[in-house]
mmCIF file of C-alpha atoms in Angstrom:
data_model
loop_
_atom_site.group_PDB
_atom_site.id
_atom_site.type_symbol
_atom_site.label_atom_id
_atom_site.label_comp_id
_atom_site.label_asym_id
_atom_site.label_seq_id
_atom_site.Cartn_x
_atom_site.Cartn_y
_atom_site.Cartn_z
ATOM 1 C CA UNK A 53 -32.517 2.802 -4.147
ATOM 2 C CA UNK A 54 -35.684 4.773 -3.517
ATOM 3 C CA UNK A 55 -33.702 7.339 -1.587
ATOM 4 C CA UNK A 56 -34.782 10.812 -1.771
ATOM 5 C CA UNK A 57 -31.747 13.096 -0.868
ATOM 6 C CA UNK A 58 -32.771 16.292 0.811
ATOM 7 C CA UNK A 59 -31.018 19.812 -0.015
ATOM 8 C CA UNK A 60 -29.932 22.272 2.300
ATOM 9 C CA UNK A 61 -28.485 25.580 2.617
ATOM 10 C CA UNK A 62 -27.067 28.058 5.068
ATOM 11 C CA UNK A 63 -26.748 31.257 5.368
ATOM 12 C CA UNK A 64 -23.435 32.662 6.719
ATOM 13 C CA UNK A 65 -22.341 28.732 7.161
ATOM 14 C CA UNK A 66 -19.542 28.093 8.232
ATOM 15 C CA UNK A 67 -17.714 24.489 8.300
ATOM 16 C CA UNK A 68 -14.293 23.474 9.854
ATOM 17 C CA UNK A 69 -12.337 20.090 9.120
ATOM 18 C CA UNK A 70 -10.504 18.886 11.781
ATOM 19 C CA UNK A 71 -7.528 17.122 9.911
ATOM 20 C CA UNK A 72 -6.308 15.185 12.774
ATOM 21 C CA UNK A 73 -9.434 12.915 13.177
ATOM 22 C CA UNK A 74 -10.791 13.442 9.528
ATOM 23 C CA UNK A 75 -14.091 14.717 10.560
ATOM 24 C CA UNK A 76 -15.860 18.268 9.444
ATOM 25 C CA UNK A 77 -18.531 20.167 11.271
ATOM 26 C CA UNK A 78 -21.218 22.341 9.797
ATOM 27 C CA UNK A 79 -21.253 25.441 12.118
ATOM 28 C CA UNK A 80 -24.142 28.472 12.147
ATOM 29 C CA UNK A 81 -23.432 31.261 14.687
ATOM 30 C CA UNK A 82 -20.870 29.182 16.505
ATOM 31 C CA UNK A 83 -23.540 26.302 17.121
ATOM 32 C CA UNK A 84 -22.399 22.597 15.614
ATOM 33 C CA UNK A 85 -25.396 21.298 13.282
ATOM 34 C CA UNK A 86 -25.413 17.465 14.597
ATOM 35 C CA UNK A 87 -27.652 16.376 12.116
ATOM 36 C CA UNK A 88 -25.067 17.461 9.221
ATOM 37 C CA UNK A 89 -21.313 17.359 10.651
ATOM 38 C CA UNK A 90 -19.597 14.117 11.198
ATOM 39 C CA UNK A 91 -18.957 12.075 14.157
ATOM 40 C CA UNK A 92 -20.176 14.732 16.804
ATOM 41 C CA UNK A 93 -21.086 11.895 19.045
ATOM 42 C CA UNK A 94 -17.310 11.212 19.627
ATOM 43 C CA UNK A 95 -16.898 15.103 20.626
ATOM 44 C CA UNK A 96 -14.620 15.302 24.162
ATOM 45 C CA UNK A 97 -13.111 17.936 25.805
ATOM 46 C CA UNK A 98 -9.609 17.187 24.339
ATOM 47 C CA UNK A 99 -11.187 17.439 20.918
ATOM 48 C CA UNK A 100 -9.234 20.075 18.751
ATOM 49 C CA UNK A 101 -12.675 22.295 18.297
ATOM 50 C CA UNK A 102 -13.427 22.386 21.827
ATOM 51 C CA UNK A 103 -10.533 22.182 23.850
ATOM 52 C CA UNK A 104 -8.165 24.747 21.451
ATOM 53 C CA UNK A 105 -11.278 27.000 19.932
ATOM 54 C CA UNK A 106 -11.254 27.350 16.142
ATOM 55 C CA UNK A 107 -12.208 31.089 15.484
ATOM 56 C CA UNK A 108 -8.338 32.195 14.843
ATOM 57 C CA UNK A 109 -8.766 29.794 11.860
ATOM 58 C CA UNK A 110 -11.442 31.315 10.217
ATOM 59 C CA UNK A 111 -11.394 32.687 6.812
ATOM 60 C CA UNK A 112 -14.524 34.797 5.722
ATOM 61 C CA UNK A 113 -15.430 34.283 1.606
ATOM 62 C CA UNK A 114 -17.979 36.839 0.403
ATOM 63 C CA UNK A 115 -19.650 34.169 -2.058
ATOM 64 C CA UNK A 116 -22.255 31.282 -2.481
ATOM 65 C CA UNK A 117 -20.564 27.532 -2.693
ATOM 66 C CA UNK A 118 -21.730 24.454 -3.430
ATOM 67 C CA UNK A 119 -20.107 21.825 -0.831
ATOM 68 C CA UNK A 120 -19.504 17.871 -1.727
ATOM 69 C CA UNK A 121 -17.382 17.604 1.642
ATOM 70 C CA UNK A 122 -19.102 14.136 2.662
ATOM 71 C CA UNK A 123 -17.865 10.972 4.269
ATOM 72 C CA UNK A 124 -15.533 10.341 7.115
ATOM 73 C CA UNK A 125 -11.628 10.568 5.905
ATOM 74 C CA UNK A 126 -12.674 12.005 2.648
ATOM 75 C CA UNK A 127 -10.177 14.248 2.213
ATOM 76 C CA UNK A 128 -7.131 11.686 2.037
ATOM 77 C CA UNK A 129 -9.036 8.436 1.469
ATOM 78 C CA UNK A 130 -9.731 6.786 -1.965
ATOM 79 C CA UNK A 131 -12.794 5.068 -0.721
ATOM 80 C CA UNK A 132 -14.744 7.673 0.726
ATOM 81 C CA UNK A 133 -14.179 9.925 -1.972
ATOM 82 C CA UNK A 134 -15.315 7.607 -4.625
ATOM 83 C CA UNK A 135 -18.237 6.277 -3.141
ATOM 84 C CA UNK A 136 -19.566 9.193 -0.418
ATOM 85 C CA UNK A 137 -18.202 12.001 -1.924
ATOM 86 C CA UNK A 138 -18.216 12.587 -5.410
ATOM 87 C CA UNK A 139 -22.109 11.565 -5.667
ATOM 88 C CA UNK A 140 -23.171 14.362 -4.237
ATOM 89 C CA UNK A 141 -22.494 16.088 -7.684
ATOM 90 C CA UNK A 142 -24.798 14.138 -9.471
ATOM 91 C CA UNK A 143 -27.515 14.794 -6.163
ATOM 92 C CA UNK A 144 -26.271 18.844 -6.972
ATOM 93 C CA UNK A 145 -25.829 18.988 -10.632
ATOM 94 C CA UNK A 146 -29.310 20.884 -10.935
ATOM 95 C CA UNK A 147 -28.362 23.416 -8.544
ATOM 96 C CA UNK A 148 -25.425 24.005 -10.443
ATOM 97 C CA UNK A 149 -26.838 24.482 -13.699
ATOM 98 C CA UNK A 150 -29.804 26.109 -11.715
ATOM 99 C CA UNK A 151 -27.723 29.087 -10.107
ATOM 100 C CA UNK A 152 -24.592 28.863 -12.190
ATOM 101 C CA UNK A 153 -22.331 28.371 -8.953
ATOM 102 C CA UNK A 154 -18.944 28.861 -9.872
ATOM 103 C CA UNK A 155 -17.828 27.416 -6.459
ATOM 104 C CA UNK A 156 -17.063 24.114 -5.348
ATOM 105 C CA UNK A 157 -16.055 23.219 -2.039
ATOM 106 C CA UNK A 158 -14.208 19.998 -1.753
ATOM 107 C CA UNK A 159 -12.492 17.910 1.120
ATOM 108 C CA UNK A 160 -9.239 18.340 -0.903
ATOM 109 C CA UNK A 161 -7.897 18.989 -4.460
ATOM 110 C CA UNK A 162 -4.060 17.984 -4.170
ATOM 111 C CA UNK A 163 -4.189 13.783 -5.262
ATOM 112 C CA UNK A 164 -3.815 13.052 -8.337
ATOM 113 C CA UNK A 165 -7.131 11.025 -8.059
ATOM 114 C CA UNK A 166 -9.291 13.713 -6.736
ATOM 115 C CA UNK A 167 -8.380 16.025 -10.158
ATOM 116 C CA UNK A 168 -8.848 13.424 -12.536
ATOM 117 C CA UNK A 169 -12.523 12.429 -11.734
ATOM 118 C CA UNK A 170 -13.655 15.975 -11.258
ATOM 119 C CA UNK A 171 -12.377 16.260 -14.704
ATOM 120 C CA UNK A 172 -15.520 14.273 -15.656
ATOM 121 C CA UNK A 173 -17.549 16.790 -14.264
ATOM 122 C CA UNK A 174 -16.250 20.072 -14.729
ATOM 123 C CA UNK A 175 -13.913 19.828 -18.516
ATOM 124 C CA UNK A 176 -14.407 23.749 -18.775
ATOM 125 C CA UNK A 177 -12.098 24.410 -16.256
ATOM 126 C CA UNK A 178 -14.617 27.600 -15.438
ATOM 127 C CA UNK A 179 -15.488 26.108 -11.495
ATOM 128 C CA UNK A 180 -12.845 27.623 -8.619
ATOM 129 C CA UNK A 181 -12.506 24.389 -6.627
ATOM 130 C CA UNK A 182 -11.871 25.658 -2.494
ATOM 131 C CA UNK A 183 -9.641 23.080 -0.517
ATOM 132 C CA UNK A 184 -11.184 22.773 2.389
ATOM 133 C CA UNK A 185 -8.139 20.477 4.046
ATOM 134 C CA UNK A 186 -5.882 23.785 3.208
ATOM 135 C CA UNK A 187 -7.673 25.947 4.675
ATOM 136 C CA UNK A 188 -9.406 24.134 7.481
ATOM 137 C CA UNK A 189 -12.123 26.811 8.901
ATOM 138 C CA UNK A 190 -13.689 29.111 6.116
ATOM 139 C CA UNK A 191 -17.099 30.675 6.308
ATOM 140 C CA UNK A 192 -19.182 31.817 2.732
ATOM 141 C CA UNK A 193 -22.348 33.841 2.040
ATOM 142 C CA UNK A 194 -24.516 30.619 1.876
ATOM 143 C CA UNK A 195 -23.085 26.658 1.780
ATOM 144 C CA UNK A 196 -25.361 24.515 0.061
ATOM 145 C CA UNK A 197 -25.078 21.267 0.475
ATOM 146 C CA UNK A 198 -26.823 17.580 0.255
ATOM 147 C CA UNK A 199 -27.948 15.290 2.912
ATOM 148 C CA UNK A 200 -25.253 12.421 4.134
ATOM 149 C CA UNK A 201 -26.358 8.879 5.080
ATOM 150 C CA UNK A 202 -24.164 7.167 6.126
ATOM 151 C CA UNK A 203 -21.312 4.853 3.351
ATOM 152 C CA UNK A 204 -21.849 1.650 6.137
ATOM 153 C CA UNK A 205 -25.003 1.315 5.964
ATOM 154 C CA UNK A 206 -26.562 2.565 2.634
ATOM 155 C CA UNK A 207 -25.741 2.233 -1.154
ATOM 156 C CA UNK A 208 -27.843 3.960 -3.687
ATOM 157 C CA UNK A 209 -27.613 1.747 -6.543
ATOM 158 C CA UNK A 210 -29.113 4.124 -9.331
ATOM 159 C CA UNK A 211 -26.638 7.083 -8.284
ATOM 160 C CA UNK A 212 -23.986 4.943 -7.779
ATOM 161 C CA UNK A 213 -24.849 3.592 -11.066
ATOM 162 C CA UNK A 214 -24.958 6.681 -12.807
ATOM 163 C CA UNK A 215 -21.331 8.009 -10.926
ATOM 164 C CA UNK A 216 -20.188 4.928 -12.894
ATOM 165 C CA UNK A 217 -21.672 4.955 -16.396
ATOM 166 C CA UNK A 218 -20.694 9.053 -15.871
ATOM 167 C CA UNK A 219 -16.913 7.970 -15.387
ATOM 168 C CA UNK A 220 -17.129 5.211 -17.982
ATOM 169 C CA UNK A 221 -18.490 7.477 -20.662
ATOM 170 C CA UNK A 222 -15.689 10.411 -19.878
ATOM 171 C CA UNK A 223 -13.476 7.572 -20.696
ATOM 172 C CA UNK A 224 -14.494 6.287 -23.893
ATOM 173 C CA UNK A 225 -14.768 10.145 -25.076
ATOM 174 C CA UNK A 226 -10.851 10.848 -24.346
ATOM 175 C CA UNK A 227 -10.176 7.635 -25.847
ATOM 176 C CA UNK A 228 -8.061 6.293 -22.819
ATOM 177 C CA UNK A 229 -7.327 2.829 -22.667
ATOM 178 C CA UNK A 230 -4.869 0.302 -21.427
ATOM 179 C CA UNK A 231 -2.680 -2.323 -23.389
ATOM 180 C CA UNK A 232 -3.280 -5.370 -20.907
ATOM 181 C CA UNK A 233 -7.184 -6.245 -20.987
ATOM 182 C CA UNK A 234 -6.694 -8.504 -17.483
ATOM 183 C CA UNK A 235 -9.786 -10.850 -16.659
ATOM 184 C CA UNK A 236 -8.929 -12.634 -13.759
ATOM 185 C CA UNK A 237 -6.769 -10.177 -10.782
ATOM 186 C CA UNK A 238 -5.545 -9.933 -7.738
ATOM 187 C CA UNK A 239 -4.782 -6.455 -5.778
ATOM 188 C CA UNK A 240 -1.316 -7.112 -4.505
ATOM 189 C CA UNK A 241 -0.336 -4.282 -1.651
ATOM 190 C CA UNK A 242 3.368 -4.306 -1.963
ATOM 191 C CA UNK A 243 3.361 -0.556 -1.891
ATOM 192 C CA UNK A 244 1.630 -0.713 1.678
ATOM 193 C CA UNK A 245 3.563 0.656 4.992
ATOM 194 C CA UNK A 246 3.544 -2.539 6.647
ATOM 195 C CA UNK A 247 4.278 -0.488 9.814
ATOM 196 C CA UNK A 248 1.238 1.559 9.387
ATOM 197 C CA UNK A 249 -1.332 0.045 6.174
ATOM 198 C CA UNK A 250 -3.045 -3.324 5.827
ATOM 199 C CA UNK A 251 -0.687 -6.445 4.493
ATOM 200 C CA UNK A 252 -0.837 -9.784 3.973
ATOM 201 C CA UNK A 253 1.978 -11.251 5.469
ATOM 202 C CA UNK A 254 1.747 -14.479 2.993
ATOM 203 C CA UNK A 255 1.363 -12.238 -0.286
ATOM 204 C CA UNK A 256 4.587 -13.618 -2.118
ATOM 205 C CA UNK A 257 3.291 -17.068 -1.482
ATOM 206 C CA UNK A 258 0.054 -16.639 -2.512
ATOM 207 C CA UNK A 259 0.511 -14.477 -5.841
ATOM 208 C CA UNK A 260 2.555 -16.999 -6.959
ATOM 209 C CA UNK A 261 -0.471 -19.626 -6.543
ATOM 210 C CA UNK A 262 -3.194 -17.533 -7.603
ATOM 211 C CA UNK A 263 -0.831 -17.064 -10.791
ATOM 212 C CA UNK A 264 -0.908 -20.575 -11.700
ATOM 213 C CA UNK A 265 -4.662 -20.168 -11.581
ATOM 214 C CA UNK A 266 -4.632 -17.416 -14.786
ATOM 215 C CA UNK A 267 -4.596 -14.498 -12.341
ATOM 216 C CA UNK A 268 -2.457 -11.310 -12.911
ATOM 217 C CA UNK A 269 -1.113 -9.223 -9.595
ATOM 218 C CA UNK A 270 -1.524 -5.578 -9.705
ATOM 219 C CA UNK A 271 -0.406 -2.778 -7.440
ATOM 220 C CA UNK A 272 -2.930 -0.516 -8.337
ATOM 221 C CA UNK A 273 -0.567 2.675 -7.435
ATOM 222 C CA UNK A 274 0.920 2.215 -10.522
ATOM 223 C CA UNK A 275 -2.208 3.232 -12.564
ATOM 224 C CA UNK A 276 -4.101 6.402 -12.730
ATOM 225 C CA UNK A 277 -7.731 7.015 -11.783
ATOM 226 C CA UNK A 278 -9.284 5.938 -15.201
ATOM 227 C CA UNK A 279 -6.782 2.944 -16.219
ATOM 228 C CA UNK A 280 -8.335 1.414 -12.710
ATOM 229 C CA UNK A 281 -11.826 2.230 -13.705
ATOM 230 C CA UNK A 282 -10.664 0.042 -17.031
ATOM 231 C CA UNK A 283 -9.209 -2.453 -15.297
ATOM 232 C CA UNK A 284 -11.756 -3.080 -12.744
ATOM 233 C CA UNK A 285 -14.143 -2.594 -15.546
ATOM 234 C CA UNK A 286 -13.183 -5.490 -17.539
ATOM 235 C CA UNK A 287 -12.375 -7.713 -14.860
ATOM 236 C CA UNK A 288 -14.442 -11.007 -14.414
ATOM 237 C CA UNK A 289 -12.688 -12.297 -11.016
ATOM 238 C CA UNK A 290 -10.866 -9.778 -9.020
ATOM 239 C CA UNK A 291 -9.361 -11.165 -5.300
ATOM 240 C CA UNK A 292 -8.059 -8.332 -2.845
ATOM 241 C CA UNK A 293 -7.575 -7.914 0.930
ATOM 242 C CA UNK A 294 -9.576 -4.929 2.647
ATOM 243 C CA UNK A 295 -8.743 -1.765 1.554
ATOM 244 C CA UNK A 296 -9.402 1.616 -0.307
ATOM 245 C CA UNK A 297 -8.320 0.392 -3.771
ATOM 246 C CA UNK A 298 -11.122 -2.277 -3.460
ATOM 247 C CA UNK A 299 -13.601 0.596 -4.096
ATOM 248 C CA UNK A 300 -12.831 0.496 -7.987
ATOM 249 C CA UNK A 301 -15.739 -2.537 -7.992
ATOM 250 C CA UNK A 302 -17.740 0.052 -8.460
ATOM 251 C CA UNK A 303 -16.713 0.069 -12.182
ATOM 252 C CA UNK A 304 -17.316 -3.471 -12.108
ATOM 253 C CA UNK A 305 -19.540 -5.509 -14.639
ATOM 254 C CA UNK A 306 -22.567 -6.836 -12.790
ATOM 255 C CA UNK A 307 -21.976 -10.742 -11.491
ATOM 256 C CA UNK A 308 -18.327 -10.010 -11.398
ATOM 257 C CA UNK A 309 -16.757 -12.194 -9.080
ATOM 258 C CA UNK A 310 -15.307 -10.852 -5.849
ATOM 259 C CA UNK A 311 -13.499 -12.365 -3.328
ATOM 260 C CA UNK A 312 -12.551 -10.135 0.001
ATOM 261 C CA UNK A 313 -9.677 -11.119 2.252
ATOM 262 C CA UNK A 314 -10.169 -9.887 5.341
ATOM 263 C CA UNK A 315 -11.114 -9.773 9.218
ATOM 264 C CA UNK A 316 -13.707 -10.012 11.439
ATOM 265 C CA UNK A 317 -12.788 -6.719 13.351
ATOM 266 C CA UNK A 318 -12.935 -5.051 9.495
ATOM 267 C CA UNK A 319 -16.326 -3.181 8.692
ATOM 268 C CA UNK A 320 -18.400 -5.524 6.035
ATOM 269 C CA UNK A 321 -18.583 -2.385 3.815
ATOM 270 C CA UNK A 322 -17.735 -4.437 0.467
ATOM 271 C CA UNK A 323 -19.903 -6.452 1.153
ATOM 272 C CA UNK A 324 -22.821 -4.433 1.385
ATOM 273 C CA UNK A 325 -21.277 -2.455 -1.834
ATOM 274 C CA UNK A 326 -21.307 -6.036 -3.770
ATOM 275 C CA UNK A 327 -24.672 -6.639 -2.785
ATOM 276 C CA UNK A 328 -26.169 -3.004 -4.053
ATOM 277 C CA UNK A 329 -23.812 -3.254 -7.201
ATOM 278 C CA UNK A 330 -25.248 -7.188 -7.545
ATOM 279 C CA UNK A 331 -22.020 -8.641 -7.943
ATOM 280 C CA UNK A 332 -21.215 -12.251 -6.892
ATOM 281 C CA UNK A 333 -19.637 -11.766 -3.528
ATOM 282 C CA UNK A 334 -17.141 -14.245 -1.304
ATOM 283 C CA UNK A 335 -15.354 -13.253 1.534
ATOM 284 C CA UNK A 336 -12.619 -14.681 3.560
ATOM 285 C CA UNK A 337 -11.338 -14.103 7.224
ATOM 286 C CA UNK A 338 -7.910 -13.994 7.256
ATOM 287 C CA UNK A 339 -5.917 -13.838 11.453
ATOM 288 C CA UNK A 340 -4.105 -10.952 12.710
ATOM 289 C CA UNK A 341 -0.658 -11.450 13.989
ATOM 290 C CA UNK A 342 -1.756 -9.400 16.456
ATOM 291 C CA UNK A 343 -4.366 -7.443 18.117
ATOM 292 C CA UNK A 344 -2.639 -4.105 17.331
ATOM 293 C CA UNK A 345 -1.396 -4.749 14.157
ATOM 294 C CA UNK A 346 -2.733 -4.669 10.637
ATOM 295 C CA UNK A 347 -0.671 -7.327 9.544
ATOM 296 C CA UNK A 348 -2.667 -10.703 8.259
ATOM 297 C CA UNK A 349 -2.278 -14.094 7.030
ATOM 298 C CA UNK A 350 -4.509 -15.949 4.969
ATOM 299 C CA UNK A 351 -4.347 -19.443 4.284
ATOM 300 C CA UNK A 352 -3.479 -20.131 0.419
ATOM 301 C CA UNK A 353 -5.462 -23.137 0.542
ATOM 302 C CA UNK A 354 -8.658 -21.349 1.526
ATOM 303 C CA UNK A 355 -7.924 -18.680 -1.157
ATOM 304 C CA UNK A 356 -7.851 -21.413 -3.563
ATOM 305 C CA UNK A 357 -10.491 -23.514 -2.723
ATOM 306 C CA UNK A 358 -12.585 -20.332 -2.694
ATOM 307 C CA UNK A 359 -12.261 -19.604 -6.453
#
């Protein structure tokens, strides 16, 4: 909470995203910055920016940008962008005003998600937003840019706070709303790839329980990026396995109750989230089918007895 995010810039930076592993590197005269770039302990010599070389990529812009890339994933994951990426505009929003940068760099602008919430920062439609997953190696005049801790292990409440009230307030002022005001919800995932996403392999079973119980099941695919701000906003119970769309608690109401399905071999990251957002936190560890599979089953019982 008492975090004090450091700013840095440089010159001639260049950074390259390596879109098969998700991971970016900040690069000055062809030497990886560690301290900035993500993952760089992993680096092998069958990594893409080693074993292939990346300088046939590059593509030289003769301008100052502003860079939010942040968080491992970011550039195709819900969670990452919510919670490690778009803060850094509220760490940069000085700098902006400061300098009048008219460039933003971002992990990606294609989702439908990713152009709705910059909508709450940047209405006047006067900022040139770079892709950096199109375009993969570019290098500007100067790439400013905040420090990264990492989502795992640190939550700034106040900033996370004010990402939320920021949202919130965007909201009320383009009067968008949703007819169903749901208290009590469960995240179903019947739009997962079973073959390839998280799934409960019980889910049927145990929406139709939990439904007897005053809870409504939502896919939250079928809403955009402000009706699940509302809906996670006026929730007082939400119940959902592991997964990006579980995120949205960060528009929850402080002592909302959570309950996470989910297992052992799954990073604790909600919970840590809960705990910096001070909602009321429950978890429950649900088996694998298998060890290579993403497929789990929790018991209904538990579930119930939890709530």
């Amino acid at each position: 909470e008492r975090k004090k995010y450091k700013i840095f810039k440089i010159d001639n930076g260049r950074i390259y995203l390596d879109t098969s592993e998700g991971r970016y590197f900040y690069i000055k005269e062809n030497l990886i910055l560690k301290n900035f770039s993500k993952d760089t302990k992993k680096l092998k010599k069958n990594t893409n920016i080693i074993k292939s070389g990346i300088t046939k990529f590059l593509k030289k812009k003769n301008f100052n940008v502003i860079s939010i890339v942040s968080g491992r994933d970011s550039s195709n994951n819900y969670y990452h962008w919510l919670i490690d990426v778009l803060p850094r505009l509220l760490i940069l929003e000085d700098f902006f005003k400061k300098y009048k940068f008219k460039h933003l760099l971002v992990p990606n602008y294609e989702k439908k998600y990713q152009i709705e919430s910059l909508n709450c920062f940047f209405e006047k439609k006067d900022i040139n937003f770079i892709n950096l997953y199109n375009n993969k190696y570019l290098q500007f005049k100067s790439i400013t840019f905040s420090s990264d801790e990492s989502s795992f292990e640190f939550y700034n409440f106040k900033l996370l706070k004010k990402l939320k009230e920021k949202i919130l307030i965007h909201i009320r002022k383009k009067k968008i709303f949703i007819r169903n005001n749901f208290k009590k919800i469960y995240i179903n995932r019947t739009d997962a790839n079973i073959k390839k996403d998280r799934y409960l392999s019980n889910e049927n079973e145990l929406i139709l329980k939990l439904k007897k119980k005053g809870f409504k099941s939502i896919r939250l695919s079928d809403y955009s990026f402000f009706q699940q701000a509302l809906i996670f906003n006026n929730a007082k119970y939400i119940i959902g396995l592991h997964g990006a769309g579980l995120a949205n608690i960060l528009f929850a109401k402080k002592n909302t109750k959570i309950v996470e399905l989910t297992n052992y071999q799954w990073p604790n990251l909600y919970q840590k989230l809960s705990k910096s957002l001070k909602l009321n936190y429950k978890k429950i560890l649900c088996d694998k089918i298998d060890k290579k599979s993403n497929i789990v089953v929790c018991s209904t019982k538990t579930v119930l007895n939890k709530i």
